[in-house]
Amino acid sequence: MYPLYQRVSQGENFSMYIYIEDVVELAVLELHLSSPSNVSVSTMTPGTILSSAPIFYDTINSTDGTMELIATAENFTGYTGSGVLAKLTLSALSTGLDTLHINNTSILRNSGNAQINLLERVYGLIEVIE
């Protein structure tokens, strides 16, 4: 997540980015994100890695505050490197401190359909002030 910490005013719109680092042959991903209770997610758009993805599907569930991002990398040989997966546009609803994080149910696979393990799950901390 970038930035790792954001302090925003109630009613303000802001962005957070989901990054990956040092991935080898990313071909398919299914990210499940949990949204903080003090914000709402307006949009989720592809980042540089997924900008020309043949499949990009995003769901924002306003009822339980979860988000899903399902995509394939640019081609079936897979993406290797680091970069932005997606940009989230959010609105600050109520004051408080909460986190945006990737749930354990998320899956990343390489071009051989083998699972890529997430070594470190970094969360974004969002503080909404009056």
PDB file of C-alpha atoms in Angstrom:
ATOM      1  CA  MET A   1       0.000   0.000   0.000  1.00  0.00           C
ATOM      2  CA  TYR A   2       1.155   3.504  -0.706  1.00  0.00           C
ATOM      3  CA  PRO A   3       1.156   5.707   1.144  1.00  0.00           C
ATOM      4  CA  LEU A   4       1.424   3.590   4.282  1.00  0.00           C
ATOM      5  CA  TYR A   5      -0.196   6.348   6.343  1.00  0.00           C
ATOM      6  CA  GLN A   6      -2.654   9.014   5.269  1.00  0.00           C
ATOM      7  CA  ARG A   7      -4.255  11.712   7.343  1.00  0.00           C
ATOM      8  CA  VAL A   8      -7.281  13.204   5.606  1.00  0.00           C
ATOM      9  CA  SER A   9     -10.196  15.432   6.538  1.00  0.00           C
ATOM     10  CA  GLN A  10     -13.749  14.176   6.757  1.00  0.00           C
ATOM     11  CA  GLY A  11     -15.432  14.559   3.340  1.00  0.00           C
ATOM     12  CA  GLU A  12     -12.083  14.589   1.485  1.00  0.00           C
ATOM     13  CA  ASN A  13     -11.380  12.387  -1.556  1.00  0.00           C
ATOM     14  CA  PHE A  14      -7.955  10.724  -1.718  1.00  0.00           C
ATOM     15  CA  SER A  15      -6.058   7.865  -3.381  1.00  0.00           C
ATOM     16  CA  MET A  16      -4.120   4.796  -2.260  1.00  0.00           C
ATOM     17  CA  TYR A  17      -2.081   2.481  -4.453  1.00  0.00           C
ATOM     18  CA  ILE A  18      -1.539  -1.273  -4.301  1.00  0.00           C
ATOM     19  CA  TYR A  19       2.035  -2.226  -5.193  1.00  0.00           C
ATOM     20  CA  ILE A  20       3.882  -5.478  -5.722  1.00  0.00           C
ATOM     21  CA  GLU A  21       7.635  -5.883  -5.435  1.00  0.00           C
ATOM     22  CA  ASP A  22      10.021  -8.434  -6.905  1.00  0.00           C
ATOM     23  CA  VAL A  23       7.346 -10.705  -8.363  1.00  0.00           C
ATOM     24  CA  VAL A  24       8.419 -13.322 -10.918  1.00  0.00           C
ATOM     25  CA  GLU A  25       6.086 -14.179 -13.816  1.00  0.00           C
ATOM     26  CA  LEU A  26       2.816 -12.848 -12.408  1.00  0.00           C
ATOM     27  CA  ALA A  27       0.069 -14.065 -14.734  1.00  0.00           C
ATOM     28  CA  VAL A  28      -3.156 -14.074 -12.707  1.00  0.00           C
ATOM     29  CA  LEU A  29      -4.238 -12.396  -9.494  1.00  0.00           C
ATOM     30  CA  GLU A  30      -7.261 -12.329  -7.285  1.00  0.00           C
ATOM     31  CA  LEU A  31      -6.934  -9.773  -4.513  1.00  0.00           C
ATOM     32  CA  HIS A  32      -9.440  -9.499  -1.706  1.00  0.00           C
ATOM     33  CA  LEU A  33      -9.168  -6.221   0.163  1.00  0.00           C
ATOM     34  CA  SER A  34     -10.849  -5.179   3.354  1.00  0.00           C
ATOM     35  CA  SER A  35     -11.919  -1.568   3.400  1.00  0.00           C
ATOM     36  CA  PRO A  36     -11.637   0.632   6.477  1.00  0.00           C
ATOM     37  CA  SER A  37     -14.938   1.476   8.164  1.00  0.00           C
ATOM     38  CA  ASN A  38     -14.243   5.223   8.072  1.00  0.00           C
ATOM     39  CA  VAL A  39     -14.003   5.510   4.251  1.00  0.00           C
ATOM     40  CA  SER A  40     -15.866   4.433   1.131  1.00  0.00           C
ATOM     41  CA  VAL A  41     -14.184   3.284  -2.055  1.00  0.00           C
ATOM     42  CA  SER A  42     -15.339   5.126  -5.170  1.00  0.00           C
ATOM     43  CA  THR A  43     -13.245   3.457  -7.864  1.00  0.00           C
ATOM     44  CA  MET A  44     -10.501   0.921  -8.431  1.00  0.00           C
ATOM     45  CA  THR A  45      -8.501   1.440 -11.636  1.00  0.00           C
ATOM     46  CA  PRO A  46      -5.672  -0.638 -13.158  1.00  0.00           C
ATOM     47  CA  GLY A  47      -2.119   0.425 -12.348  1.00  0.00           C
ATOM     48  CA  THR A  48       0.826   0.328 -14.743  1.00  0.00           C
ATOM     49  CA  ILE A  49       1.215  -3.460 -14.483  1.00  0.00           C
ATOM     50  CA  LEU A  50      -2.416  -4.117 -15.393  1.00  0.00           C
ATOM     51  CA  SER A  51      -3.030  -1.131 -17.686  1.00  0.00           C
ATOM     52  CA  SER A  52      -3.366  -3.340 -20.762  1.00  0.00           C
ATOM     53  CA  ALA A  53      -4.577  -6.474 -18.989  1.00  0.00           C
ATOM     54  CA  PRO A  54      -6.899  -8.551 -21.174  1.00  0.00           C
ATOM     55  CA  ILE A  55      -9.030  -9.169 -18.066  1.00  0.00           C
ATOM     56  CA  PHE A  56      -9.597  -6.610 -15.310  1.00  0.00           C
ATOM     57  CA  TYR A  57     -12.592  -7.089 -13.054  1.00  0.00           C
ATOM     58  CA  ASP A  58     -13.245  -5.133  -9.880  1.00  0.00           C
ATOM     59  CA  THR A  59     -16.062  -5.359  -7.376  1.00  0.00           C
ATOM     60  CA  ILE A  60     -16.684  -2.963  -4.539  1.00  0.00           C
ATOM     61  CA  ASN A  61     -19.148  -4.343  -1.994  1.00  0.00           C
ATOM     62  CA  SER A  62     -20.525  -1.401  -0.048  1.00  0.00           C
ATOM     63  CA  THR A  63     -22.473  -3.690   2.297  1.00  0.00           C
ATOM     64  CA  ASP A  64     -19.533  -5.455   3.947  1.00  0.00           C
ATOM     65  CA  GLY A  65     -16.745  -3.068   2.907  1.00  0.00           C
ATOM     66  CA  THR A  66     -14.739  -5.577   0.872  1.00  0.00           C
ATOM     67  CA  MET A  67     -13.213  -5.182  -2.567  1.00  0.00           C
ATOM     68  CA  GLU A  68     -12.089  -7.734  -5.132  1.00  0.00           C
ATOM     69  CA  LEU A  69      -9.633  -7.226  -7.946  1.00  0.00           C
ATOM     70  CA  ILE A  70      -9.317 -10.059 -10.470  1.00  0.00           C
ATOM     71  CA  ALA A  71      -6.975  -9.663 -13.426  1.00  0.00           C
ATOM     72  CA  THR A  72      -4.529 -11.322 -15.765  1.00  0.00           C
ATOM     73  CA  ALA A  73      -1.150  -9.812 -16.516  1.00  0.00           C
ATOM     74  CA  GLU A  74      -0.391  -8.286 -19.900  1.00  0.00           C
ATOM     75  CA  ASN A  75       0.426 -11.602 -21.552  1.00  0.00           C
ATOM     76  CA  PHE A  76       0.608 -15.258 -20.616  1.00  0.00           C
ATOM     77  CA  THR A  77       4.387 -15.233 -20.198  1.00  0.00           C
ATOM     78  CA  GLY A  78       3.790 -13.304 -16.980  1.00  0.00           C
ATOM     79  CA  TYR A  79       4.975 -10.031 -15.520  1.00  0.00           C
ATOM     80  CA  THR A  80       8.301  -9.855 -13.678  1.00  0.00           C
ATOM     81  CA  GLY A  81       9.297  -6.871 -11.578  1.00  0.00           C
ATOM     82  CA  SER A  82       7.727  -4.285  -9.290  1.00  0.00           C
ATOM     83  CA  GLY A  83       5.013  -1.714  -9.808  1.00  0.00           C
ATOM     84  CA  VAL A  84       1.466  -0.511  -9.262  1.00  0.00           C
ATOM     85  CA  LEU A  85      -1.349  -3.066  -9.490  1.00  0.00           C
ATOM     86  CA  ALA A  86      -4.227  -0.694  -8.854  1.00  0.00           C
ATOM     87  CA  LYS A  87      -5.232   2.775  -7.729  1.00  0.00           C
ATOM     88  CA  LEU A  88      -8.064   3.126  -5.233  1.00  0.00           C
ATOM     89  CA  THR A  89     -10.015   6.367  -5.006  1.00  0.00           C
ATOM     90  CA  LEU A  90     -11.620   6.774  -1.580  1.00  0.00           C
ATOM     91  CA  SER A  91     -13.792   9.249   0.308  1.00  0.00           C
ATOM     92  CA  ALA A  92     -13.336   9.942   4.024  1.00  0.00           C
ATOM     93  CA  LEU A  93     -16.672   9.405   5.767  1.00  0.00           C
ATOM     94  CA  SER A  94     -16.187   9.560   9.521  1.00  0.00           C
ATOM     95  CA  THR A  95     -13.412  10.422  11.934  1.00  0.00           C
ATOM     96  CA  GLY A  96     -11.217   7.649  13.265  1.00  0.00           C
ATOM     97  CA  LEU A  97      -8.242   5.426  12.522  1.00  0.00           C
ATOM     98  CA  ASP A  98      -8.520   2.214  10.476  1.00  0.00           C
ATOM     99  CA  THR A  99      -6.558   0.046   8.031  1.00  0.00           C
ATOM    100  CA  LEU A 100      -6.827  -1.046   4.416  1.00  0.00           C
ATOM    101  CA  HIS A 101      -5.279  -4.477   3.932  1.00  0.00           C
ATOM    102  CA  ILE A 102      -5.029  -7.483   1.631  1.00  0.00           C
ATOM    103  CA  ASN A 103      -6.962 -10.451   3.030  1.00  0.00           C
ATOM    104  CA  ASN A 104      -5.480 -13.940   3.387  1.00  0.00           C
ATOM    105  CA  THR A 105      -7.899 -15.263   0.744  1.00  0.00           C
ATOM    106  CA  SER A 106      -5.977 -13.422  -2.020  1.00  0.00           C
ATOM    107  CA  ILE A 107      -4.286 -15.509  -4.726  1.00  0.00           C
ATOM    108  CA  LEU A 108      -1.445 -14.716  -7.127  1.00  0.00           C
ATOM    109  CA  ARG A 109      -0.307 -17.253  -9.739  1.00  0.00           C
ATOM    110  CA  ASN A 110       2.584 -17.380 -12.201  1.00  0.00           C
ATOM    111  CA  SER A 111       2.506 -18.363 -15.873  1.00  0.00           C
ATOM    112  CA  GLY A 112       2.852 -22.042 -14.881  1.00  0.00           C
ATOM    113  CA  ASN A 113      -0.285 -21.695 -12.698  1.00  0.00           C
ATOM    114  CA  ALA A 114       1.810 -22.134  -9.513  1.00  0.00           C
ATOM    115  CA  GLN A 115       0.864 -19.981  -6.534  1.00  0.00           C
ATOM    116  CA  ILE A 116       3.067 -16.990  -5.743  1.00  0.00           C
ATOM    117  CA  ASN A 117       3.356 -16.557  -1.988  1.00  0.00           C
ATOM    118  CA  LEU A 118       2.878 -13.163  -0.393  1.00  0.00           C
ATOM    119  CA  LEU A 119       5.905 -12.771   1.849  1.00  0.00           C
ATOM    120  CA  GLU A 120       4.826  -9.556   3.501  1.00  0.00           C
ATOM    121  CA  ARG A 121       1.349  -8.086   3.694  1.00  0.00           C
ATOM    122  CA  VAL A 122       1.684  -4.378   4.244  1.00  0.00           C
ATOM    123  CA  TYR A 123      -1.425  -2.461   5.219  1.00  0.00           C
ATOM    124  CA  GLY A 124      -2.344   1.171   4.742  1.00  0.00           C
ATOM    125  CA  LEU A 125      -3.302   3.182   7.803  1.00  0.00           C
ATOM    126  CA  ILE A 126      -5.947   5.880   7.255  1.00  0.00           C
ATOM    127  CA  GLU A 127      -6.725   8.544   9.828  1.00  0.00           C
ATOM    128  CA  VAL A 128      -9.763  10.725   9.206  1.00  0.00           C
ATOM    129  CA  ILE A 129      -9.928  13.988  11.135  1.00  0.00           C
ATOM    130  CA  GLU A 130     -12.606  16.699  11.328  1.00  0.00           C
TER     131      GLU A 130
END
